[in-house]
Amino acid sequence: MKWPKRSIALPVAGLLIVGMACVMVLSTVLTLGVFLSTNVKTKQRMNADVVGKLLQSGRAYDSNGRLVLEQKGIPATIMGFANAEPSFWYLVSDGSQTVSHGTIPSSVDQIIKAAPSEIFASEFYYTAGEERFLALRLVDDSDPRVVIALGGISFSNFQTIFATLWAVWPQGLYHLLGLVLVTTVTIAAIAIRHTIATPVRRVVDAAAQIDGLPNGRRIPDADTPAELRPMVAAFNTALTRIDAAFEAQRNFLASASHELRTPLTKLRIKLDLVKDPQVREPLIRDATRLASIVTTSLQLARLSGQSFAFTSVDLTAIARSVITEHVPRAIKQGLEIELRAPKAKVAISGSEAAIRVALDNLIANSLRHAPSADIIVVEVLEAHQLKVIDHGPGIPTSEREAVLRPFVRGASAEAEGTGMGLAIVAQVIHAHGGSVVLGETPGGGLTVLLTFPHGG
């Protein structure tokens, strides 16, 4: 399983592993502590068994052949606990040599000697002073001559737990607990990951559907976990603030453009009264360009962030209607506008008014920037596409992406352009979920391809 960078589930799984391990260790220690404090006989028997095993495993012979006991590491620590007790004693004999520690009570010595060698393990109690102790006698099953006896062990609860936990290690208990721990944590980690990922994925999917339009979609919080609700609320609040700022900007631009149209119209009329043509013509061109800027700014303000009402529209009918409006200007410039369209209806789901604005700007751009051409072609394709083909100067490849933004004009564009025609086209097509591609016309010029999603 591959974990993503900065995963939430990974540290949670890590904490779970540490937490479960601590709980297992503490529960084991507490269980043993409670058990040993309430059952003295079991405590003595466990201690005797551990020390007996240490004496069996530590039996060795030195270089001179003498019987010795060798203990290292934890076994030496446990034997240190035992040797520190005044009542502790042991005896290790191989039949010819004996190693002993402490004082063996006479009553116990008699029992050890009287016990038959056929009994490999026996235990009995004896009294020393006012205390009652457990004694243990062991015979090595591989060599009956080896006899081990011990007694007088009086470990504290801590020492008993320490010795017991070490003694059960070779028996595989810890391995089993570790396997259970790893299995449980692995399952829990996967569950935690999916538990975290599922609500986060719902939030991400809801955010991906936000269309960026004013008063558009918001992230629902009905099924959102309490931990994610502050984030969702903050995100929705930010969207509301962006909407408010965008709407204020849009209203300002629309109001300013609208208010400028009337004085510009009056100015245009008054400029016709200027008698000197050398003064009148440049002023009329400037006023016309200013009026064009105002008009396109108003169009852009109306289209920006607007949620269009989509209906089934026919691209051929829209193209024919828009071309008709531009025919008088084309004739005046000595141009021909040709419509190429299939006989069948090319229906899409869209806003007729918005598509008309986009196509109107494309044809106006072609008329403005290709005045010396002979023909402008508007082609409707069955694949829900519109093409506007001219034979003007075209747009260099390096500038084609930039000119789709407002107020950006190509380096070869004439001064009369506003730099917003193609931006309006891009805005309309983006709202329809389509695409705009600027290409080169064979023989020179610009070909603009508008692609709309299927449906109608």
GROMACS .gro file of N, CA, C and O in nm, residues 248-295:
model
  192
  248ALA      N    1  -1.942   4.341  -0.751
  248ALA     CA    2  -1.922   4.485  -0.741
  248ALA      C    3  -1.839   4.536  -0.859
  248ALA      O    4  -1.869   4.640  -0.918
  249GLN      N    5  -1.735   4.461  -0.895
  249GLN     CA    6  -1.652   4.501  -1.008
  249GLN      C    7  -1.731   4.495  -1.138
  249GLN      O    8  -1.722   4.585  -1.223
  250ARG      N    9  -1.810   4.392  -1.153
  250ARG     CA   10  -1.892   4.376  -1.274
  250ARG      C   11  -1.994   4.487  -1.286
  250ARG      O   12  -2.016   4.545  -1.394
  251ASN      N   13  -2.059   4.521  -1.175
  251ASN     CA   14  -2.159   4.629  -1.177
  251ASN      C   15  -2.095   4.764  -1.209
  251ASN      O   16  -2.153   4.845  -1.282
  252PHE      N   17  -1.975   4.785  -1.153
  252PHE     CA   18  -1.906   4.912  -1.181
  252PHE      C   19  -1.872   4.924  -1.329
  252PHE      O   20  -1.895   5.028  -1.392
  253LEU      N   21  -1.818   4.816  -1.386
  253LEU     CA   22  -1.781   4.820  -1.527
  253LEU      C   23  -1.904   4.838  -1.615
  253LEU      O   24  -1.902   4.917  -1.711
  254ALA      N   25  -2.012   4.769  -1.583
  254ALA     CA   26  -2.134   4.781  -1.662
  254ALA      C   27  -2.193   4.922  -1.651
  254ALA      O   28  -2.235   4.982  -1.750
  255SER      N   29  -2.195   4.974  -1.529
  255SER     CA   30  -2.250   5.109  -1.509
  255SER      C   31  -2.165   5.215  -1.580
  255SER      O   32  -2.218   5.305  -1.647
  256ALA      N   33  -2.033   5.203  -1.568
  256ALA     CA   34  -1.946   5.301  -1.632
  256ALA      C   35  -1.960   5.294  -1.784
  256ALA      O   36  -1.969   5.399  -1.852
  257SER      N   37  -1.964   5.174  -1.839
  257SER     CA   38  -1.979   5.160  -1.984
  257SER      C   39  -2.113   5.216  -2.031
  257SER      O   40  -2.122   5.285  -2.135
  258HIS      N   41  -2.217   5.187  -1.953
  258HIS     CA   42  -2.351   5.235  -1.991
  258HIS      C   43  -2.357   5.389  -1.986
  258HIS      O   44  -2.414   5.453  -2.075
  259GLU      N   45  -2.299   5.447  -1.883
  259GLU     CA   46  -2.304   5.592  -1.869
  259GLU      C   47  -2.221   5.663  -1.977
  259GLU      O   48  -2.249   5.777  -2.013
  260LEU      N   49  -2.119   5.597  -2.028
  260LEU     CA   50  -2.035   5.660  -2.130
  260LEU      C   51  -2.098   5.656  -2.270
  260LEU      O   52  -2.057   5.735  -2.357
  261ARG      N   53  -2.190   5.570  -2.292
  261ARG     CA   54  -2.244   5.555  -2.427
  261ARG      C   55  -2.319   5.680  -2.473
  261ARG      O   56  -2.304   5.724  -2.588
  262THR      N   57  -2.397   5.740  -2.385
  262THR     CA   58  -2.476   5.858  -2.424
  262THR      C   59  -2.387   5.977  -2.459
  262THR      O   60  -2.403   6.037  -2.568
  263PRO      N   61  -2.292   6.017  -2.373
  263PRO     CA   62  -2.206   6.130  -2.413
  263PRO      C   63  -2.122   6.100  -2.536
  263PRO      O   64  -2.094   6.191  -2.615
  264LEU      N   65  -2.084   5.976  -2.557
  264LEU     CA   66  -2.007   5.943  -2.677
  264LEU      C   67  -2.092   5.956  -2.802
  264LEU      O   68  -2.043   6.000  -2.908
  265THR      N   69  -2.217   5.917  -2.791
  265THR     CA   70  -2.307   5.933  -2.906
  265THR      C   71  -2.325   6.081  -2.939
  265THR      O   72  -2.322   6.122  -3.057
  266LYS      N   73  -2.345   6.162  -2.837
  266LYS     CA   74  -2.359   6.306  -2.860
  266LYS      C   75  -2.231   6.366  -2.919
  266LYS      O   76  -2.235   6.452  -3.008
  267LEU      N   77  -2.115   6.319  -2.869
  267LEU     CA   78  -1.988   6.368  -2.922
  267LEU      C   79  -1.972   6.332  -3.068
  267LEU      O   80  -1.925   6.414  -3.149
  268ARG      N   81  -2.016   6.210  -3.103
  268ARG     CA   82  -2.005   6.167  -3.244
  268ARG      C   83  -2.090   6.256  -3.334
  268ARG      O   84  -2.048   6.295  -3.445
  269ILE      N   85  -2.207   6.291  -3.288
  269ILE     CA   86  -2.295   6.377  -3.369
  269ILE      C   87  -2.235   6.516  -3.385
  269ILE      O   88  -2.235   6.576  -3.493
  270LYS      N   89  -2.179   6.568  -3.279
  270LYS     CA   90  -2.119   6.702  -3.284
  270LYS      C   91  -1.994   6.705  -3.371
  270LYS      O   92  -1.963   6.806  -3.434
  271LEU      N   93  -1.921   6.594  -3.377
  271LEU     CA   94  -1.801   6.591  -3.460
  271LEU      C   95  -1.834   6.601  -3.609
  271LEU      O   96  -1.752   6.648  -3.689
  272ASP      N   97  -1.954   6.559  -3.645
  272ASP     CA   98  -1.994   6.571  -3.786
  272ASP      C   99  -2.009   6.717  -3.828
  272ASP      O  100  -2.008   6.749  -3.948
  273LEU      N  101  -2.021   6.807  -3.731
  273LEU     CA  102  -2.039   6.950  -3.763
  273LEU      C  103  -1.906   7.021  -3.785
  273LEU      O  104  -1.903   7.137  -3.827
  274VAL      N  105  -1.797   6.951  -3.752
  274VAL     CA  106  -1.666   7.012  -3.775
  274VAL      C  107  -1.641   7.019  -3.927
  274VAL      O  108  -1.649   6.918  -3.998
  275LYS      N  109  -1.610   7.138  -3.977
  275LYS     CA  110  -1.599   7.158  -4.121
  275LYS      C  111  -1.464   7.115  -4.176
  275LYS      O  112  -1.454   7.069  -4.290
  276ASP      N  113  -1.359   7.130  -4.099
  276ASP     CA  114  -1.225   7.095  -4.149
  276ASP      C  115  -1.210   6.943  -4.149
  276ASP      O  116  -1.206   6.880  -4.044
  277PRO      N  117  -1.199   6.879  -4.267
  277PRO     CA  118  -1.191   6.733  -4.272
  277PRO      C  119  -1.064   6.679  -4.207
  277PRO      O  120  -1.064   6.568  -4.155
  278GLN      N  121  -0.954   6.753  -4.209
  278GLN     CA  122  -0.831   6.705  -4.148
  278GLN      C  123  -0.842   6.697  -3.996
  278GLN      O  124  -0.772   6.619  -3.933
  279VAL      N  125  -0.930   6.778  -3.941
  279VAL     CA  126  -0.956   6.772  -3.798
  279VAL      C  127  -1.067   6.673  -3.768
  279VAL      O  128  -1.062   6.596  -3.672
  280ARG      N  129  -1.171   6.676  -3.854
  280ARG     CA  130  -1.291   6.596  -3.827
  280ARG      C  131  -1.263   6.445  -3.835
  280ARG      O  132  -1.303   6.368  -3.746
  281GLU      N  133  -1.195   6.397  -3.938
  281GLU     CA  134  -1.177   6.254  -3.960
  281GLU      C  135  -1.099   6.186  -3.847
  281GLU      O  136  -1.141   6.081  -3.797
  282PRO      N  137  -0.985   6.241  -3.803
  282PRO     CA  138  -0.915   6.175  -3.690
  282PRO      C  139  -0.999   6.173  -3.562
  282PRO      O  140  -0.998   6.074  -3.487
  283LEU      N  141  -1.075   6.282  -3.538
  283LEU     CA  142  -1.158   6.285  -3.417
  283LEU      C  143  -1.270   6.181  -3.425
  283LEU      O  144  -1.303   6.116  -3.325
  284ILE      N  145  -1.327   6.167  -3.546
  284ILE     CA  146  -1.434   6.067  -3.561
  284ILE      C  147  -1.379   5.927  -3.540
  284ILE      O  148  -1.443   5.842  -3.477
  285ARG      N  149  -1.258   5.900  -3.594
  285ARG     CA  150  -1.198   5.767  -3.574
  285ARG      C  151  -1.173   5.739  -3.426
  285ARG      O  152  -1.202   5.631  -3.375
  286ASP      N  153  -1.122   5.841  -3.355
  286ASP     CA  154  -1.096   5.821  -3.212
  286ASP      C  155  -1.225   5.800  -3.134
  286ASP      O  156  -1.232   5.716  -3.043
  287ALA      N  157  -1.327   5.878  -3.168
  287ALA     CA  158  -1.456   5.864  -3.099
  287ALA      C  159  -1.519   5.728  -3.129
  287ALA      O  160  -1.579   5.665  -3.040
  288THR      N  161  -1.504   5.684  -3.254
  288THR     CA  162  -1.560   5.553  -3.291
  288THR      C  163  -1.489   5.442  -3.215
  288THR      O  164  -1.551   5.347  -3.168
  289ARG      N  165  -1.355   5.451  -3.207
  289ARG     CA  166  -1.280   5.349  -3.134
  289ARG      C  167  -1.316   5.350  -2.986
  289ARG      O  168  -1.332   5.244  -2.924
  290LEU      N  169  -1.333   5.470  -2.929
  290LEU     CA  170  -1.373   5.480  -2.789
  290LEU      C  171  -1.511   5.419  -2.767
  290LEU      O  172  -1.535   5.348  -2.668
  291ALA      N  173  -1.602   5.445  -2.860
  291ALA     CA  174  -1.737   5.386  -2.849
  291ALA      C  175  -1.730   5.234  -2.861
  291ALA      O  176  -1.803   5.161  -2.792
  292SER      N  177  -1.639   5.185  -2.947
  292SER     CA  178  -1.623   5.041  -2.961
  292SER      C  179  -1.570   4.980  -2.833
  292SER      O  180  -1.615   4.872  -2.791
  293ILE      N  181  -1.474   5.049  -2.770
  293ILE     CA  182  -1.420   4.999  -2.643
  293ILE      C  183  -1.530   4.993  -2.537
  293ILE      O  184  -1.542   4.895  -2.461
  294VAL      N  185  -1.612   5.098  -2.531
  294VAL     CA  186  -1.721   5.101  -2.433
  294VAL      C  187  -1.819   4.987  -2.459
  294VAL      O  188  -1.866   4.919  -2.367
  295THR      N  189  -1.852   4.966  -2.587
  295THR     CA  190  -1.949   4.862  -2.621
  295THR      C  191  -1.897   4.723  -2.584
  295THR      O  192  -1.968   4.643  -2.523
   0.00000   0.00000   0.00000
